[in-house]
């Protein structure tokens, strides 16, 4: 069975785009390299990943294909144009993957702007999905979580030791995640309130399983996240240098 990475980067990154910066966040450069390339290289260099499929913003389709060639991301098997939502973009990439692979293959669905997962997290996802059928990358919450319907008063305060942050990758058998998408699209074609594959599965009352993630696995959403990413990349590079010494 193949292990396939589905990288979705179809958004425009409106929270980072301004009048001076019209480039979607996945193409912003950190130390001279686009964020999406940092992400792709994690899967390119992982020994258990066989193929990569990318869903990209339609306006940047050719640009993304050029980046893949320029940075020698050789495991990319296909690039598709993203849809109206992140879930639509993921579905487009999954359908392309399905046309060329087995339904029993494992797919790791990952944000193009989440470039700081570790190799160990990728491995844990594959192992968990092979054992249990799927894997949701999670980290324990260190802060108190409040649930509020009106954004003013907490309706519920869950016990912190039982709260986790769902991240990515989120990993499934290819045929099962496509079937889940097909079910949702019949009753909720616009994916309303479906923010990731985990919520998609839970909307259908399907069981999911957790795989432990790493604390630095941030999704680049705001300008503050860019500063954090710069620090994380520099820290990782320093540790590699010190390790060789």
Backbone as a ProteinNet text record, in pm:
[ID]
protein_1_A
[PRIMARY]
XXXXXXXXXXXXXXXXXXXXXXXXXXXXXXXXXXXXXXXXXXXXXXXXXXXXXXXXXXXXXXXXXXXXXXXXXXXXXXXXXXXXXXXXXXXXXXXXXXXXXXXXXXXXXXXXXXXXXXXXXXXXXXXXXXXXXXXXXXXXXXXXXXXXXXXXXXXXXXXXXXXXXXXXXXXXXXXXXXXXXXXXXXXXXXXXXXXXXXXXXXXXXXXXXXXXXXXXXXXXXXXXXXXXXXXXXXXXXXXXXXXXX
[TERTIARY]
83.5	0	86.6	41.7	111.6	70.6	161.4	132.8	138	25.7	10.4	-16.7	57.4	32	-58.3	-165.6	-254.2	-228.8	-168.4	-135.3	-233	-311.6	-408	-362.3	-359.4	-314	-393.5	-525.4	-611.3	-662	-627.9	-680.3	-602.4	-660.2	-594.9	-528.5	-547.9	-481.4	-520.5	-650.4	-697.6	-651.7	-627.1	-584.5	-438.8	-366.4	-228.7	-211.2	-308.1	-298.8	-343.4	-267.6	-307.9	-281.6	-294.1	-280.4	-140.4	-41	96.3	135.2	65.4	99.8	-20.3	-14.6	-125.6	-96.6	15.6	54.6	-11.2	-78	-133.6	-24.6	-62.5	36.5	121.6	68.7	147.6	270.3	269.5	382.7	474.3	439	527.5	659.6	768.5	900.4	951.8	1008	1079	1223.1	1316.5	1457.5	1474.1	1397.9	1414.4	1340.9	1263.8	1195.2	1045.6	958.2	814.2	771.2	671.9	623.4	580.3	510.9	461.8	576.9	690.4	805.1	860	864.9	903.7	812.9	682.5	586	608.8	620.7	638.9	767.4	872.4	999	992.1	906.3	889.4	841.3	748.2	694.5	786.3	848.4	944.7	1057.4	1104	1220	1184.8	1056.1	1016.3	1016.9	1084.8	1105.6	977	873.8	750.1	648.6	673.9	580.7	617.3	516.7	540.2	501.8	391.4	341.8	286.4	283.1	225.1	130.2	11.3	-81.7	-109.5	-118.3	-134.7	-261.7	-341.3	-454.4	-414.1	-416.2	-359.7	-463.1	-446.8	-533.4	-529.8	-646	-648	-559.9	-552.8	-472.5	-323.4	-283.7	-140.7	-105.5	-189.1	-168.5	-34.1	-9.3	116.3	235.6	218.5	326.2	365.6	266.1	294.2	368	327.5	396	540.9	564.8	702.4	784.8	723.1	793.8	833.3	743	770.8	893.5	901.8	1018.3	1144.2	1131.8	1248.1	1312.2	1228.8	1281.8	1292.2	1274.3	1296.8	1213.2	1083.9	992.3	946	1021.8	1004.7	887.7	836.3	726.3	590	584.7	454.9	403.1	285.9	225.2	116.7	73.3	-30.2	-60.3	-102.9	-145.6	-284.3	-377.9	-513.9	-550.2	-647.1	-695.4	-792	-774.8	-858.9	-999.4	-1089.5	-1228.6	-1267.6	-1396.5	-1449.9	-1417.5	-1381.9	-1347.6	-1230.2	-1172.5	-1061.1	-1104.9	-1228.2	-1275.4	-1299.7	-1345.8	-1362.6	-1226.8	-1126.4	-991	-936.8	-956.1	-910.9	-980.6	-1110	-1187.3	-1132.6	-1100.8	-1045.6	-915	-828.9	-701.9	-723.3	-817.4	-846.8	-898.9	-982.9	-1038.5	-929.2	-834.2	-721.9	-639.7	-613.7	-537.6	-610.7	-742.4	-819.9	-810.7	-800.4	-794.6	-664.3	-564.5	-432.2	-382	-462.5	-415.7	-527.1	-492.6	-588.6	-666.6	-792.2	-874.2	-820.4	-735.4	-676.3	-549.5	-502.6	-384.7	-415	-309.5	-321.1	-297.3	-385.1	-365.8	-351.6	-247.2	-223.1	-261.7	-369.6	-421.9	-360	-292.2	-211.5	-220.9	-221.4	-223.3	-90.7	-100.2	22	93.4	21.8	81.1	100.7	128.5	164.4	299.5	408.3	536.6	633.3	580.7	675.2	639.6	575.6	557.3	690.5	699.9	822.3	802.9	913.9	910.7	841	861.1	799.7	647.5	593	447.2	391.3	460.3	417.2	416.2	521.5	530	417.8	392.5	285.9	150	125.2	-1	-17.8	86.9	79.9	56.1	128.6	114.7	-25.5	-76.3	-209.2	-317.9	-304.9	-405.4	-404.7	-288.4	-280.2	-340.1	-325.1	-377.4	-526.8	-569.7	-706.2	-797.6	-739.6	-819.9	-808.4	-767.4	-745.9	-661.7	-619.3	-538.2	-558.3	-583.7	-596.8	-482	-395.9	-285.7	-340.4	-299.1	-349.9	-238.1	-253.5	-167.1	-255.1	-208.8	-281.2	-291.4	-403.6	-419.1	-353.4	-273.8	-213.3	-292.6	-389.2	-473.2	-613.2	-689	-828.9	-912.4	-998.5	-1084.9	-1223.5	-1276.7	-1412.2	-1500.3	-1622.1	-1720.8	-1829	-1851	-1946.8	-2028.9	-2160.4	-2249	-2260	-2247.7	-2269.3	-2140.6	-2027.4	-1896.8	-1878	-1965.2	-1955.5	-1942.1	-2019.4	-2022.7	-1991	-1907.1	-1879.9	-2003.8	-2040	-2148.4	-2098	-1971.6	-1915.9	-1764.6	-1708.1	-1562.6	-1519.6	-1472.8	-1431.6	-1311	-1298.2	-1180.2	-1056.8	-959.3	-845.6	-768.3	-757.7	-678.6	-741.6	-867.9	-937.4	-949.5	-882.6	-894.9	-767.7	-787.6	-677.3	-702.3	-594.9	-605.5	-586.5	-686.1	-671.9	-590.8	-492.3	-404.1	-401.7	-291.3	-272.2	-128.4	-103.8	-193.7	-309.3	-413.3	-524.9	-530.1	-527.7	-488.7	-598	-623.8	-734.3	-698	-778.7	-773.4	-841.3	-781.7	-826.6	-975.1	-1016.7	-1156	-1252.9	-1214.6	-1304.6	-1324.3	-1217.3	-1233.5	-1310.7	-1293	-1371.6	-1519.5	-1547.6	-1686.6	-1750.5	-1671.2	-1721.9	-1753.2	-1664.8	-1691.4	-1818.8	-1834.2	-1951.4	-2080.2	-2077.4	-2194.8	-2227.9	-2126.1	-2147	-2197.2	-2142.6	-2178.1	-2325.8	-2385.1	-2527.3	-2616.2	-2573.5	-2657.9	-2608	-2481.9	-2419.8	-2317.7	-2365.7	-2275.4	-2175.3	-2204.7	-2111.6	-2017.7	-2025.1	-1940.4	-1956.6	-2076.7	-2098.9	-2059.4	-1976	-1928	-1836.9	-1795.4	-1697.1	-1560.8	-1482.8	-1358.4	-1237.1	-1250.5	-1140.1	-1195.9	-1106.7	-1151.1	-1202.6	-1150.7	-1197.3	-1344.1	-1380.9	-1520.6	-1610.5	-1555.8	-1632.2	-1668.8	-1570.2	-1595.5	-1694.5	-1677.8	-1765.4	-1906.9	-1921.4	-2055.1	-2132.3	-2058.9	-2119.6	-2118.6	-2078.3	-2073.8	-1980.2	-1868.5	-1765.2	-1656.6	-1602	-1496.7	-1366	-1293.1	-1158.2	-1062.6	-934	-830.2	-722.4	-662	-565.9	-421.8	-340	-195.2	-127.9	-30.8	34	112	90.6	159.9	272.4	335.4	442.5	395.3	444.3	395.7	422	524.1	556.6	479.3	381.1	307.2	199.2	241.1	146.6	99.4	-21.7	-74.6	-55.1	6.8	35.4	-94	-141.4	-268.4	-253.5	-174	-158.1	-11.6	11.8	148.6	233.7	171.4	245.8	297.3	218.5	260.3	385.8	399	518.5	643.8	634.2	748.7	782.7	680.4	703.7	770.6	723	781.5	927.6	958.8	1099.4	1186.4	1136.8	1213.5	1228	1121.6	1126.5	1223.7	1222.6	1313.3	1458.4	1485.6	1621	1666.2	1574.5	1607.1	1641.4	1560.6	1584.9	1720.4	1751.6	1879.5	1996	1981.2	2086.6	2107.7	1999.3	2012.2	2080.6	2054.5	2121	2270.5	2307.5	2449.9	2517.2	2452.5	2509.6	2517.4	2419.3	2420.7	2536	2569.6	2683.4	2814.7	2817.7	2941	2957.5
-120.7	0	125.2	225.5	354.2	441.7	527.6	636.5	766.5	836.5	951.7	1077.3	1181.8	1311.4	1395.3	1447.7	1541.9	1679	1769.1	1902.4	2002.1	2067.1	2163.3	2305.4	2384.8	2523.7	2607.4	2592.6	2660.2	2794.8	2835.1	2960.5	3082	3199	3325.5	3391.2	3334.6	3387.5	3530.4	3559	3697.2	3765.2	3689.8	3752.2	3797.5	3754.3	3800.1	3890.5	3887.7	3969.2	4111.6	4210.1	4349.7	4422.8	4554.1	4631.8	4622	4596.8	4586.8	4443.3	4347.4	4208.4	4133.1	4099	4028.5	3879.2	3833	3693.8	3608.2	3498.4	3409.4	3361.4	3336.2	3308.5	3186.2	3088.5	2969.3	2998.2	3114.8	3150	3256.5	3305.2	3399.5	3331.7	3407.7	3348.6	3372.4	3266.8	3273.8	3233	3324.1	3299.3	3258	3324	3304.6	3185.8	3112.9	2993	3003.4	2973.5	2980	2882	2922.9	2839.1	2702.1	2696.7	2568.1	2472.9	2525.4	2439.4	2376	2453.1	2392.3	2273.7	2292.1	2185.5	2065.5	2091.4	1981.6	1904.1	1973.2	1905.1	1807.4	1834.8	1741.8	1606.1	1607.4	1482.5	1423.5	1508.3	1463.1	1383.5	1428.3	1366.8	1250.9	1226	1118	985.5	886.8	760.7	681.1	705.1	628	690.2	812.6	879.9	843.8	793.7	750.1	854.6	927.5	1024.1	1146.2	1256.4	1381	1435.9	1476.4	1548.6	1684.3	1787.4	1924.2	1984.6	2047	2130.2	2274.9	2352.9	2488.4	2590.2	2713.1	2822.6	2828.6	2833	2827.8	2932.2	3052.8	3158.2	3129.2	3034.4	3006.4	2863.9	2804	2665	2647.9	2727.7	2715.9	2755.2	2856.2	2901	2788.7	2719.4	2610.2	2496.4	2464.1	2357.7	2395.1	2522.3	2568	2557.4	2590.6	2579.2	2434.6	2342.6	2200.4	2157	2202.6	2169.7	2238.3	2365.4	2442.7	2385	2335.6	2283.7	2130.7	2070.3	1926.3	1842.1	1871.4	1791.6	1676	1568.3	1462.3	1369.8	1368.2	1276.9	1330.8	1454.4	1510.8	1434.9	1372.1	1294.2	1371.2	1484	1561.8	1690.1	1790.7	1919.7	1948.9	1984.1	2016.4	2156.6	2215.3	2346.8	2332.8	2420.2	2417.3	2464.4	2437.2	2474.6	2594.4	2606.3	2722.6	2719.6	2603.4	2589.6	2493.4	2488.3	2396.5	2251.7	2218.2	2080.7	2048	2145.5	2125.4	2101.9	2176.7	2160.5	2022	1979.3	1846.3	1739.1	1754.9	1657.2	1646.2	1758.6	1756.4	1676.5	1697.2	1624.5	1476.5	1446.4	1306.4	1231.5	1296.8	1231.7	1202.5	1293.7	1266.8	1149.8	1150.3	1040	907.2	908.4	785	728.4	815.5	769.7	698.5	711.8	656	559.8	538.2	458.5	369.5	285.3	193.4	261.6	221.4	274.9	236.8	135	94.5	172	256.3	337.5	438	478	573.2	714.3	808.5	948.4	1035.2	1116.3	1211.6	1349.5	1404.4	1533.1	1642.2	1737	1833.8	1973.3	2074.3	2213.8	2251.4	2321.8	2371.9	2475.4	2536.5	2640.1	2589.2	2460	2402.4	2331.5	2411.1	2358.7	2311.2	2285.5	2253.4	2125.5	2030.8	1900.5	1825.1	1726.2	1645.9	1517.7	1456.8	1327.8	1223.2	1232.9	1137	1144.6	1264	1280	1215.4	1231.9	1165.6	1014.7	961.5	817.5	770.7	844.6	807.7	805.1	900.8	903.3	778.3	741.7	623.3	497.7	484.2	366.5	359.4	472.7	476.3	444.9	500.3	476.8	331.9	271.9	131.4	40.9	79.7	-0.6	20.8	147.9	182.5	228.7	258.8	306	453.8	531.4	675	729	854	919.3	1069.6	1131.5	1276.7	1327.5	1409.1	1465.1	1559.1	1538	1617.5	1650.8	1763.3	1797.3	1837.8	1808	1847.3	1999.3	2048.6	2192.6	2229.3	2334.7	2386.5	2504.1	2553.7	2663.5	2612.1	2687.6	2652.4	2683.5	2590.4	2606.4	2649.8	2754	2801.1	2776	2730.2	2714.6	2819.7	2904.4	3013.4	3027.1	3035.2	3054.3	3201.3	3293	3434.8	3516.5	3451.6	3517.3	3617.3	3609.1	3698.8	3621.4	3515	3438.7	3292.2	3230	3087.4	3003.5	2915.3	2821.2	2692.6	2662.2	2537.1	2551.7	2497.3	2497	2351.7	2287.8	2147.7	2133.2	2016.2	1986.1	1989.1	2071.3	2094.2	1967.2	1876	1755.1	1665.4	1694	1614.6	1687.8	1803.4	1881.6	1872.6	1866.2	1854	1949.5	1986.7	2064.7	1970.8	1965	1886.2	1966	1901.5	1967.1	1885.6	1884.8	1805.1	1753	1641.5	1574.2	1502.2	1479.5	1393.9	1283.3	1160.3	1049.2	942.7	892.3	799.8	702.9	599	519.2	598.6	595.1	679.5	658.1	533.9	507.4	554.1	541.5	578	728.7	806.3	951.5	1006.7	946.9	992	957.3	839	801.3	896.3	938	1033.5	1167.6	1212.2	1336.1	1323.3	1211.3	1192.2	1196.2	1137.2	1140.7	1283.3	1357.2	1495.2	1582.2	1563.3	1648.6	1631.9	1518.1	1497	1579	1594.3	1662.6	1802.9	1830.6	1959.1	1994	2025.8	2042.5	2155.2	2252.3	2363.4	2342.2	2225.5	2192.6	2293.8	2340.7	2436	2374.6	2447	2406.8	2284.4	2241.1	2132.7	2198.4	2204.7	2281.3	2195.2	2064	1974	1833.1	1738.3	1600.8	1536.6	1578.4	1526.8	1562.8	1688.8	1728.6	1664.9	1640.4	1573	1431.6	1358.3	1222.5	1223.4	1317.8	1322.5	1366.4	1446.8	1483.9	1361.3	1259.1	1134	1028.2	1072.6	984	865.4	892.2	790.9	808.5	697.8	703.1	753.7	830.1	871.8	838.3	834.3	798.2	905.7	927.8	1037	986.8	1068.9	1046.5	1170	1149.4	1261	1348.9	1479.8	1575.6	1646	1740.3	1819.1	1962.6	2026.6	2157.6	2267.3	2254	2358.9	2350.1	2260.3	2234.6	2340.7	2465.2	2575.6	2589.6	2642.6	2678.2	2827.9	2867.2	3008	3078.3	3164.8	3234.2	3385	3431.2	3573.7	3615.4	3743.9	3794.4	3746	3729.2	3678	3537.1	3457.6	3321.2	3320.1	3420.1	3428.7	3448.1	3533.7	3555.8	3429.1	3357.2	3232.2	3130.2	3121.9	3027.4	3059.3	3187	3224.2	3174.7	3193.7	3151.4	2999.3	2927.3	2781.2	2726.5	2787.5	2743.3	2768.9	2885.7	2918.1	2825.3	2796.1	2705.1	2566.1	2516.3	2384.4	2378.9	2483.7	2488.4	2492.1	2569	2575.9	2440	2369.4	2238.8	2137.6	2149	2059.7	2086.8	2214.3	2250.1	2201	2225.4	2182.5	2030.7	1963.1	1816.9	1760.1	1826.5	1778.8	1803.9	1911.5	1941.7	1848.1
0	0	0	-70.6	-74.5	43	82.8	176.8	98.2	92.8	4.1	85.6	58.1	121.5	31.5	89.7	20.6	83	8.9	59	-2.2	84.3	29.2	59	-46.4	-37.3	-136	-129.4	-226.1	-181.8	-57.4	-4.4	-49.7	-19.8	-55.8	63.5	184.4	303.3	334	338.4	350.3	478.4	584.9	710.3	705.2	603	586.8	465.8	375.4	254.8	285.2	236.1	250.1	119	122.8	-1.5	-60.4	23.9	-24.3	-57.5	-2.2	-20	-75.6	-203.8	-267.6	-282.3	-231.3	-247.7	-139.8	-175.6	-73.9	21.4	146.1	250.2	220.7	146.5	117.7	31.5	-34.7	-120.9	-59.9	57.9	125.5	157	146.4	166.3	307.4	365.4	492.1	463.4	489.3	457.3	310.6	223.5	79.8	20.9	101.6	52.1	82.5	-16.6	7.4	117.2	195.6	305.3	255.6	143.3	94.8	61.8	23	-7.1	120.7	229.8	358.1	388.8	366.7	394.4	304	174.3	79.1	105.8	144	167.6	284.4	383.1	494.8	445.9	351.5	298.1	190.9	113.5	12.8	76.7	192.5	256.5	349.1	371.9	461.5	386	441.3	369.6	347.8	428.8	416.2	320.5	277	185.1	41.2	-31.9	-169.6	-273.5	-248.3	-346.2	-274.9	-348.5	-298.6	-405.1	-361.5	-447.7	-384.2	-467.7	-418.1	-476.5	-388.7	-433.8	-413.8	-520.2	-515.7	-562.2	-518.1	-563.1	-716.4	-782.6	-929.7	-997	-938.9	-1000.4	-994.6	-911.4	-891	-933.1	-1015.1	-1056.9	-1128.3	-1231.5	-1306.5	-1220.7	-1137.2	-1049.5	-953.2	-899.2	-806	-875.9	-996.7	-1069.6	-1098.3	-1125.3	-1146.9	-1018.6	-904.1	-776.6	-748.4	-777.1	-755.1	-834.8	-959.6	-1042.4	-991.6	-954.7	-912.3	-786.7	-695.4	-569.2	-568.7	-686.1	-703.4	-606	-599.5	-518.9	-607.4	-606.8	-706.7	-678.6	-556.1	-522.7	-563.3	-612.6	-653.6	-774.6	-757.6	-865.1	-938.1	-879.1	-944	-870	-945.5	-890.4	-945.9	-856.8	-900.8	-854	-919.8	-879.8	-762	-663.3	-545.2	-574.4	-478	-494.1	-410.6	-383	-311.7	-162.7	-110.2	31.4	44.2	164.1	185.4	164.9	209.7	192.4	45.7	-30.6	-174.9	-241	-197	-250.6	-218.2	-93.2	-52.4	-135.3	-155.8	-233.5	-376	-435.9	-571.6	-576.8	-476.9	-473.6	-444.4	-355.9	-324	-446.6	-524.8	-643.4	-745.5	-760.4	-850.4	-796.8	-667.5	-608.1	-627.1	-611.7	-625.2	-767.3	-866.4	-1005.8	-1037.9	-950.4	-979.3	-872.1	-766	-653.7	-601.3	-503	-442.4	-331.3	-313.6	-205.1	-67.7	-60.4	66.5	100	7.7	35.8	146.5	216.2	326.1	273.2	310.7	271.1	395.7	396.6	504.4	453.6	506	460.4	545.5	478.4	553.1	492.8	581.1	536.8	470.2	358.4	294.9	378.1	473.4	559	702.6	712.9	843	823.6	818.6	771.9	880.6	999.9	1107.2	1181.6	1113	1175.2	1173.4	1259	1263.4	1183.6	1148.1	1080.1	1166.3	1297.4	1389.5	1386	1372	1366.6	1239.9	1128.6	1004.7	1024	1083.6	1107.7	1200.1	1308.3	1402.5	1332.9	1243	1169.6	1084.3	1013.9	927.2	1010.4	1119.9	1206.3	1267.1	1315.3	1377.1	1274.3	1154.8	1051.3	1003.8	995.8	955	1062.7	1188.6	1298.6	1320.2	1316.6	1357.3	1243.8	1128.2	1015.1	988	1089.3	1068.7	1182.8	1169.8	1273	1264.4	1379.8	1389.7	1476.4	1421	1498.2	1604.8	1730.3	1841.8	1939.7	2007.2	2120.1	2237.5	2357.9	2478.4	2487.9	2535.6	2559.8	2691.8	2690	2812	2868.4	2790.8	2835.1	2862.6	2942.3	2968.1	2844.8	2806.3	2689.6	2735	2673.3	2701.1	2579	2602.3	2495.5	2516.7	2413.8	2427.2	2300.7	2317.3	2203	2163.4	2260.8	2231	2226.9	2244.5	2243.5	2357.3	2457.2	2573.1	2704.5	2715.3	2840.1	2811.8	2894.1	2875.3	2907.5	2817.3	2841.6	2905.2	2875.2	2924.9	2934.9	3041	3059.8	3077.1	2970.4	2981.1	3073	3133	3214	3125.2	3162.1	3073.3	3041.3	3136.8	3112	3005.8	2971.7	2869.7	2736.1	2721.8	2599.1	2516.1	2385.3	2289.7	2173.2	2107.4	1984.1	1865.7	1778	1655.7	1554.4	1495	1398.9	1269.4	1203.3	1083	1085.7	1017	923.8	992	910.2	948	842.2	888	802	795.1	672.5	649.2	537.4	524.1	403.1	292	175.8	65.3	34.1	21.8	-12.5	94.1	222	331.1	341.9	322.8	334.7	214.4	96.9	-18.4	0.5	53.8	81.2	181.3	282.9	381.6	315.3	226.8	152.9	70.2	1.7	-83.2	-1	119.6	206.5	248.8	291.5	336.3	222.2	102.9	-10.2	-49.8	-16.6	-45.9	47	172.3	271.1	304.6	273	307.7	199.1	78.8	-36.1	-21.2	64	83.6	202.2	263.1	378.2	491.5	516	624.1	758.4	833.8	966.2	963	846	834.7	815.9	921.6	917.2	885.8	902	869.4	852.5	825.5	802.8	930.5	1044.9	1172.9	1195.2	1175.3	1193.7	1087.6	969.1	864.6	909.7	963	1010.8	1127.3	1219.6	1336.3	1299.1	1195.4	1149	1102.1	1058.7	1014.1	1124.1	1246.6	1363.8	1342.9	1275.7	1256	1362.1	1408.3	1509.4	1449.4	1530.1	1491.8	1604.8	1570.9	1666.2	1665.8	1781.2	1796	1784	1719.5	1713.7	1772.5	1858.2	1928	1830.9	1839.2	1754.9	1827.8	1759.6	1821	1843.6	1948	1990.5	1887.1	1806.4	1710.1	1580.3	1573.5	1450.2	1428.5	1410	1396.3	1251.6	1237.2	1105.9	1087.2	977.5	953.2	912.1	1001.2	979	991.6	1088.2	1114.4	1099.7	1104.1	1093.7	1210.8	1327.5	1443.2	1417.4	1344.9	1313.7	1227	1139.2	1055.2	1140.4	1241.3	1329.4	1407.2	1451	1523.1	1431.7	1307.2	1212.4	1186.1	1168.9	1149	1263.8	1385.5	1503.3	1506.5	1472.5	1474.1	1369.7	1250.9	1144.7	1184.7	1239	1281.4	1394.5	1487.3	1598.2	1544.1	1448.8	1392.7	1321.5	1246.4	1176.7	1274.4	1381.6	1483.4	1548.7	1577	1640.6	1548.8	1418.3	1323.5	1320.2	1325.3	1325.2	1453.5	1566.9	1694.7	1702.7	1641	1643.5	1565.8	1451.9	1371.6	1444.5	1523.9	1597	1716.2
[MASK]
+++++++++++++++++++++++++++++++++++++++++++++++++++++++++++++++++++++++++++++++++++++++++++++++++++++++++++++++++++++++++++++++++++++++++++++++++++++++++++++++++++++++++++++++++++++++++++++++++++++++++++++++++++++++++++++++++++++++++++++++++++++

